[in-house]
Coordinates of C-alpha atoms in Angstrom, one line a residue:
M17 CA -235.6 163.2 -21.6
T18 CA -236.3 166.6 -20.1
V19 CA -234.9 168.5 -17.1
T20 CA -237.8 169.0 -14.9
Q21 CA -238.3 171.7 -12.3
A22 CA -237.7 170.5 -8.8
P23 CA -240.8 170.1 -6.5
E24 CA -241.4 173.4 -4.7
E25 CA -240.5 171.9 -1.3
I26 CA -237.1 170.7 -2.6
A27 CA -236.0 173.6 -4.9
H28 CA -233.8 176.2 -3.2
R29 CA -235.6 179.5 -2.6
R30 CA -234.1 183.0 -2.3
G31 CA -233.1 183.5 1.4
S32 CA -232.5 179.8 2.2
K33 CA -229.1 178.5 3.2
G34 CA -228.8 176.3 0.2
F35 CA -229.6 179.2 -2.1
R36 CA -226.9 181.3 -0.5
R37 CA -224.4 178.5 -0.9
I38 CA -225.3 178.0 -4.6
N39 CA -224.9 181.7 -5.2
L40 CA -221.5 182.0 -3.4
A41 CA -220.2 178.9 -5.2
L42 CA -221.3 179.9 -8.7
F43 CA -220.2 183.5 -8.1
A44 CA -216.7 182.2 -7.3
A45 CA -216.8 179.9 -10.3
G46 CA -217.9 182.6 -12.7
L47 CA -215.2 184.9 -11.2
A48 CA -212.5 182.3 -11.8
T49 CA -213.6 181.3 -15.3
F50 CA -214.0 184.8 -16.7
M51 CA -211.0 186.2 -14.9
V52 CA -208.9 183.6 -16.7
L53 CA -210.7 183.8 -20.0
Y54 CA -210.3 187.6 -20.5
C55 CA -207.3 188.5 -18.4
V56 CA -205.2 188.7 -21.5
Q57 CA -207.4 191.3 -23.1
P58 CA -205.6 194.4 -21.8
L59 CA -202.3 192.7 -22.7
L60 CA -203.1 192.6 -26.4
P61 CA -201.0 195.8 -27.0
V62 CA -198.2 194.3 -25.0
F63 CA -198.3 191.1 -27.0
A64 CA -198.3 193.1 -30.2
K65 CA -195.2 194.9 -29.1
D66 CA -193.3 192.0 -27.5
F67 CA -194.0 189.5 -30.3
G68 CA -194.1 191.8 -33.2
L69 CA -197.8 191.3 -34.0
T70 CA -200.6 193.3 -35.6
P71 CA -203.7 194.1 -33.5
T72 CA -205.7 191.4 -35.3
E73 CA -202.9 188.8 -34.7
S74 CA -202.6 189.6 -31.0
S75 CA -206.4 189.3 -30.6
L76 CA -206.0 185.6 -31.3
A77 CA -205.0 185.2 -27.6
I78 CA -208.7 185.8 -27.0
S79 CA -210.2 184.3 -30.2
V80 CA -208.5 180.8 -29.9
A81 CA -209.7 180.5 -26.3
T82 CA -213.3 181.5 -27.0
G83 CA -213.4 179.5 -30.2
A84 CA -212.2 176.3 -28.4
L85 CA -214.8 177.0 -25.7
A86 CA -217.5 177.2 -28.4
V87 CA -216.4 173.9 -29.8
A88 CA -216.3 172.1 -26.4
I89 CA -219.4 173.5 -24.8
V90 CA -222.0 171.3 -26.4
P91 CA -220.1 168.0 -25.9
L92 CA -219.5 168.9 -22.3
S93 CA -223.1 169.8 -21.8
M94 CA -224.1 166.4 -23.2
L95 CA -221.6 164.6 -21.0
S96 CA -223.0 166.4 -18.0
E97 CA -226.3 164.6 -18.7
R98 CA -224.5 161.4 -18.0
W99 CA -221.8 162.2 -15.5
G100 CA -223.6 164.9 -13.5
R101 CA -223.3 168.7 -13.2
M102 CA -220.9 168.9 -10.3
P103 CA -218.1 166.6 -11.6
V104 CA -218.0 168.6 -14.9
M105 CA -218.0 172.0 -13.3
T106 CA -215.4 171.0 -10.7
A107 CA -213.0 169.4 -13.3
S108 CA -213.4 172.5 -15.5
L109 CA -212.4 174.9 -12.7
F110 CA -209.3 173.0 -11.6
A111 CA -208.0 172.3 -15.1
T112 CA -208.6 176.0 -16.1
A113 CA -206.5 177.2 -13.1
L114 CA -203.6 174.9 -13.8
L115 CA -203.5 175.7 -17.5
Q116 CA -203.4 179.4 -16.5
I117 CA -200.2 178.9 -14.6
A118 CA -198.8 177.1 -17.7
V119 CA -199.7 180.1 -19.9
A120 CA -197.6 182.3 -17.7
V121 CA -194.4 180.4 -18.7
S122 CA -195.1 180.1 -22.4
P123 CA -191.8 180.4 -24.3
N124 CA -193.4 182.1 -27.4
F125 CA -196.7 183.3 -28.8
T126 CA -197.4 180.0 -30.6
V127 CA -197.2 178.0 -27.4
L128 CA -199.2 180.6 -25.7
L129 CA -202.0 180.2 -28.3
V130 CA -201.9 176.4 -27.9
L131 CA -202.3 176.6 -24.2
R132 CA -205.0 179.2 -24.5
A133 CA -206.9 176.9 -26.9
L134 CA -206.6 174.0 -24.3
Q135 CA -207.8 176.5 -21.7
G136 CA -210.8 177.3 -23.8
L137 CA -211.7 173.6 -23.9
A138 CA -211.3 173.4 -20.1
V139 CA -213.3 176.6 -19.4
A140 CA -216.3 175.3 -21.3
G141 CA -217.3 173.0 -18.5
L142 CA -218.7 175.8 -16.4
P143 CA -220.9 177.7 -18.8
A144 CA -222.0 174.5 -20.4
V145 CA -223.6 173.3 -17.1
A146 CA -224.2 176.2 -14.7
M147 CA -227.5 177.3 -16.2
A148 CA -228.8 173.7 -16.3
Y149 CA -227.8 173.3 -12.6
L150 CA -229.7 176.4 -11.6
A151 CA -232.8 175.4 -13.6
E152 CA -232.8 172.0 -11.8
E153 CA -232.0 173.2 -8.3
V154 CA -233.5 176.7 -7.8
H155 CA -237.2 177.5 -7.4
R156 CA -238.7 179.1 -10.4
G157 CA -239.6 182.3 -8.5
S158 CA -235.9 182.8 -7.6
L159 CA -234.4 181.6 -10.8
G160 CA -234.1 185.0 -12.5
F161 CA -232.3 186.5 -9.5
A162 CA -229.9 183.5 -9.3
V163 CA -229.0 183.7 -13.0
G164 CA -228.4 187.4 -12.5
L165 CA -226.0 186.8 -9.6
Y166 CA -224.1 184.1 -11.5
I167 CA -223.6 186.4 -14.5
G168 CA -222.7 189.2 -12.1
G169 CA -219.8 186.9 -10.9
N170 CA -218.8 186.6 -14.5
S171 CA -218.7 190.3 -14.9
I172 CA -216.5 190.8 -11.7
G173 CA -214.3 188.0 -13.0
G174 CA -213.8 189.7 -16.3
M175 CA -213.1 193.0 -14.5
A176 CA -210.7 191.4 -11.9
G177 CA -208.7 189.6 -14.6
R178 CA -208.2 192.8 -16.6
V179 CA -207.4 195.0 -13.5
I180 CA -204.9 192.5 -12.1
T181 CA -203.0 192.0 -15.3
G182 CA -202.9 195.7 -16.0
L183 CA -201.5 196.5 -12.5
V184 CA -199.1 193.6 -12.2
T185 CA -197.8 194.0 -15.8
D186 CA -196.6 197.5 -15.0
L187 CA -194.9 196.1 -11.8
G188 CA -193.4 192.8 -13.0
G189 CA -194.4 192.0 -16.5
W190 CA -197.2 190.1 -18.2
R191 CA -196.0 186.6 -17.1
W192 CA -196.3 187.5 -13.4
A193 CA -199.6 189.0 -14.1
I194 CA -201.0 185.9 -15.7
G195 CA -199.5 183.7 -13.0
V196 CA -201.2 185.8 -10.3
V197 CA -204.6 185.3 -12.0
G198 CA -203.9 181.5 -12.1
V199 CA -203.3 181.3 -8.4
A200 CA -206.5 183.4 -7.7
S201 CA -208.5 181.1 -9.9
L202 CA -207.2 178.1 -8.1
G203 CA -208.4 179.6 -4.9
C204 CA -211.9 180.1 -6.4
A205 CA -212.0 176.5 -7.5
L206 CA -211.2 175.3 -4.0
L207 CA -214.0 177.5 -2.6
F208 CA -216.5 176.2 -5.2
R209 CA -215.7 172.6 -4.2
A210 CA -216.1 173.4 -0.5
V211 CA -219.5 175.1 -0.5
M212 CA -221.5 174.0 -3.6
P213 CA -224.5 171.8 -2.7
S214 CA -224.6 168.5 -4.5
S215 CA -227.3 168.1 -7.1
A216 CA -230.6 167.0 -5.5
N217 CA -232.7 166.9 -8.6
F218 CA -230.3 165.6 -11.3
R219 CA -231.1 162.3 -12.9
P220 CA -228.6 160.7 -15.3
K221 CA -229.8 160.4 -18.9
P222 CA -228.5 158.7 -22.1
I223 CA -226.6 161.0 -24.5
R224 CA -228.9 161.5 -27.5
L225 CA -227.9 163.7 -30.5
R226 CA -231.5 164.1 -31.5
T227 CA -232.1 166.0 -28.2
L228 CA -229.5 168.6 -29.4
A229 CA -231.0 168.8 -32.8
G230 CA -234.4 169.6 -31.2
C231 CA -232.9 172.7 -29.8
F232 CA -232.6 174.1 -33.3
R233 CA -236.2 173.4 -34.3
D234 CA -237.7 176.2 -32.2
S235 CA -237.5 179.5 -34.1
G236 CA -237.7 181.4 -30.8
L237 CA -234.6 179.6 -29.5
I238 CA -232.7 180.2 -32.7
R239 CA -233.4 183.9 -32.5
L240 CA -232.2 183.9 -28.9
Y241 CA -229.0 182.1 -29.9
L242 CA -228.4 184.7 -32.6
I243 CA -229.0 187.5 -30.1
G244 CA -226.3 186.0 -27.8
M245 CA -223.9 185.8 -30.8
L246 CA -224.4 189.5 -31.7
L247 CA -224.2 190.6 -28.1
M248 CA -220.9 188.9 -27.5
G249 CA -219.4 189.9 -30.9
S250 CA -220.0 193.6 -30.2
F251 CA -218.9 193.5 -26.6
V252 CA -215.6 191.6 -27.1
T253 CA -214.7 193.8 -30.0
I254 CA -215.0 196.9 -27.8
Y255 CA -212.8 195.5 -25.1
N256 CA -210.3 193.9 -27.5
Y257 CA -209.4 197.2 -29.2
L258 CA -210.1 199.8 -26.6
G259 CA -206.7 199.2 -25.1
F260 CA -205.0 200.0 -28.4
R261 CA -206.9 203.3 -28.6
L262 CA -206.3 204.3 -25.0
T263 CA -202.5 203.7 -25.0
A264 CA -202.2 205.8 -28.2
A265 CA -202.7 209.5 -28.7
P266 CA -204.6 211.5 -27.6
F267 CA -205.0 209.5 -24.4
G268 CA -201.5 207.9 -24.0
L269 CA -202.5 205.9 -20.9
S270 CA -200.3 203.4 -19.1
Q271 CA -201.1 199.7 -19.0
A272 CA -202.1 199.9 -15.4
I273 CA -204.6 202.7 -16.1
V274 CA -206.1 200.8 -19.0
G275 CA -206.5 197.8 -16.7
L276 CA -208.2 200.0 -14.1
I277 CA -210.7 201.2 -16.7
S278 CA -212.0 197.7 -16.7
V279 CA -213.7 198.5 -13.4
A280 CA -216.4 199.5 -15.8
Y281 CA -217.3 195.8 -15.5
L282 CA -219.0 196.7 -12.2
A283 CA -221.8 198.2 -14.3
G284 CA -222.5 194.6 -15.4
T285 CA -222.3 193.3 -11.9
V286 CA -225.1 195.8 -11.0
S287 CA -227.2 195.4 -14.2
S288 CA -227.3 191.6 -14.3
P289 CA -229.3 191.0 -11.1
V290 CA -231.3 194.1 -11.8
A291 CA -232.3 192.7 -15.2
G292 CA -233.0 189.3 -13.5
R293 CA -235.4 191.0 -11.0
L294 CA -237.1 193.0 -13.8
V295 CA -237.6 189.7 -15.7
D296 CA -239.1 188.1 -12.7
R297 CA -241.6 191.0 -12.5
Y298 CA -242.1 192.3 -16.0
S299 CA -241.6 191.3 -19.7
R300 CA -238.4 189.7 -21.0
R301 CA -238.9 191.3 -24.4
Q302 CA -239.1 194.9 -23.0
V303 CA -236.1 194.4 -20.8
L304 CA -234.1 193.0 -23.8
W305 CA -235.1 196.0 -26.0
G306 CA -234.0 198.4 -23.3
T307 CA -230.5 196.8 -23.1
A308 CA -229.9 197.4 -26.8
V309 CA -230.9 201.0 -26.6
V310 CA -228.5 201.5 -23.6
S311 CA -225.7 199.9 -25.5
V312 CA -226.1 202.1 -28.6
V313 CA -226.1 205.2 -26.5
G314 CA -222.9 204.0 -24.9
L315 CA -221.2 203.4 -28.3
G316 CA -222.1 206.9 -29.3
L317 CA -220.4 208.4 -26.2
M318 CA -217.3 206.3 -26.8
L319 CA -216.6 208.2 -30.1
S320 CA -215.5 211.2 -28.0
D321 CA -211.9 212.1 -27.4
D322 CA -212.9 213.1 -23.8
L323 CA -211.8 210.3 -21.5
V324 CA -214.7 210.9 -19.1
L325 CA -217.2 210.4 -21.9
V326 CA -215.4 207.3 -23.2
V327 CA -215.6 205.8 -19.7
A328 CA -219.2 206.8 -19.3
G329 CA -220.0 205.1 -22.7
L330 CA -218.1 202.0 -21.6
L331 CA -220.2 201.8 -18.5
L332 CA -223.4 201.9 -20.5
V333 CA -222.1 199.4 -23.1
T334 CA -221.1 197.0 -20.3
A335 CA -224.4 197.4 -18.4
G336 CA -226.4 196.9 -21.5
F337 CA -224.4 193.8 -22.5
F338 CA -224.6 192.0 -19.2
A339 CA -228.3 192.8 -18.8
G340 CA -229.1 191.6 -22.3
H341 CA -227.1 188.4 -21.7
T342 CA -228.9 187.8 -18.4
V343 CA -232.3 188.1 -20.2
A344 CA -231.4 186.0 -23.3
S345 CA -229.6 183.2 -21.5
G346 CA -232.3 182.9 -18.8
W347 CA -235.0 182.9 -21.5
V348 CA -233.3 180.0 -23.3
S349 CA -233.2 177.9 -20.1
A350 CA -236.8 178.7 -19.3
R351 CA -238.2 178.1 -22.8
A352 CA -236.4 174.9 -23.7
A353 CA -237.7 171.4 -23.2
H354 CA -234.0 170.3 -22.8
P355 CA -232.4 173.2 -20.9
A356 CA -228.9 171.8 -20.7
Q357 CA -228.6 171.3 -24.4
A358 CA -230.4 174.5 -25.3
S359 CA -228.2 176.5 -22.9
A360 CA -225.1 174.9 -24.5
S361 CA -226.4 175.8 -27.9
Y362 CA -226.8 179.4 -26.8
Q363 CA -223.3 179.4 -25.4
L364 CA -221.9 177.9 -28.6
C365 CA -223.3 180.8 -30.6
Y366 CA -222.4 183.3 -27.9
Y367 CA -218.7 182.3 -28.0
L368 CA -218.6 182.0 -31.7
G369 CA -219.7 185.6 -31.6
S370 CA -216.7 186.4 -29.4
S371 CA -214.2 184.4 -31.5
V372 CA -215.3 185.6 -35.0
G373 CA -216.6 189.0 -34.0
G374 CA -213.4 189.9 -32.1
S375 CA -211.2 189.0 -35.1
V376 CA -213.4 190.8 -37.6
G377 CA -213.5 193.8 -35.3
G378 CA -209.7 193.8 -35.6
L379 CA -209.9 194.1 -39.3
A380 CA -212.3 197.1 -38.8
F381 CA -209.9 198.7 -36.3
S382 CA -206.9 198.2 -38.6
G383 CA -208.8 199.6 -41.6
G384 CA -210.7 202.5 -40.1
G385 CA -209.7 203.0 -36.5
W386 CA -212.2 203.5 -33.7
V387 CA -214.9 205.0 -36.0
A388 CA -214.9 201.7 -37.9
V389 CA -215.1 199.7 -34.7
T390 CA -218.0 201.8 -33.6
A391 CA -219.8 201.3 -36.9
F392 CA -219.2 197.5 -36.7
T393 CA -220.4 197.1 -33.1
A394 CA -223.4 199.4 -33.6
A395 CA -224.5 197.3 -36.6
L396 CA -224.3 194.1 -34.4
T397 CA -226.2 195.8 -31.6
L398 CA -228.9 197.0 -34.0
G399 CA -229.2 193.5 -35.5
M400 CA -229.7 192.2 -31.9
L401 CA -232.4 194.8 -31.4
A402 CA -234.1 193.8 -34.7
L403 CA -234.2 190.1 -33.5
G404 CA -235.5 191.3 -30.1
L405 CA -238.3 193.2 -31.7
S406 CA -239.2 190.0 -33.7
L407 CA -239.8 188.2 -30.4
R408 CA -243.1 190.2 -30.1
K409 CA -244.8 187.5 -32.0
L410 CA -243.0 184.6 -30.4
A411 CA -245.5 182.0 -29.3
P412 CA -244.9 180.1 -26.1
A413 CA -243.0 176.8 -26.6
A414 CA -245.3 173.8 -26.6
R415 CA -243.3 172.0 -23.9
N416 CA -242.1 174.9 -21.7
R417 CA -240.7 173.6 -18.5
L418 CA -241.1 176.9 -16.8
P419 CA -243.5 179.7 -17.3
V420 CA -242.0 182.4 -19.5
T421 CA -242.6 186.1 -19.0
A422 CA -242.5 187.3 -22.6

């Protein structure tokens, strides 16, 4: 069974009330999800100090959550084919918020990791389903913009989580910081439930493993999955270990200032819808190549010991990452005959990149400092560019559901 594009008179178009409600709801959902998922990132140096951990060990607070997310995302995507998109997304948001509050009272790092793993399982419900919901409910001419806004919400969530924990940790400690994020994410879940339109074009389907297997027979989709993996591996490594660098000499910044530097995520909030509009108008391939170049330039700037150049580089890396993710994830949904499963397969590889890449990046940081981190992330980005260049010869999928600008 395939997810078909809604008839043009039913699909939500840009400017309509339904389109605005979808964008508000998914913006809030992305905000909550990624606020929770990455709020502990600026706290990794604090965990290392409080629990007596190495940088690589403290990074497990991120890696176990994203690893569990990767494991759960495909099963939840398949269940959404039977249960519906809205129930899965709603349950995901409320469970994630409640687990966040539990993380705040963890008695030790082991319990914290267990709760973070459970949180990763819960979080998976939103990214597993959101792209499929958009593909079913939004008009094809507005899809790129809607995807960009959703990912823009993700970027603000990642930023907000880091900024909140950085500021509140300096005032009241990391437990209060995590608790505040939990309450905020619960508010976002309530907003989502209140304004999100019910699915108009979803039709329940039997769960078939062969449908998932088909998502790995298309060489174009496989390359897009790998692009997502390399994108995320590089990005998470930068944000995992930048805090260690900035709190040490020659910068010596406080935890609050390190958290505020995460305002660089706003670059992703801007670049995601811009990339979506460019995709709606021009070539996906060309936009994807450009994002890799922007990221490499940013990595080069971040080698400097001048804080202004480091922040400028971080802005470029962040903009390049979110723009690249917008292009690749939207391309997967548009190309696949089974968008829900293909989107979940992309997310599986994407979060495996976060889990594995983030931990391997810690070994690079421990062994060679920031220069080694730069070399590692540049290699991943150049690998992504090589895969992007290989898409020049990508033939259209035989059963494309939507026209693909390639």
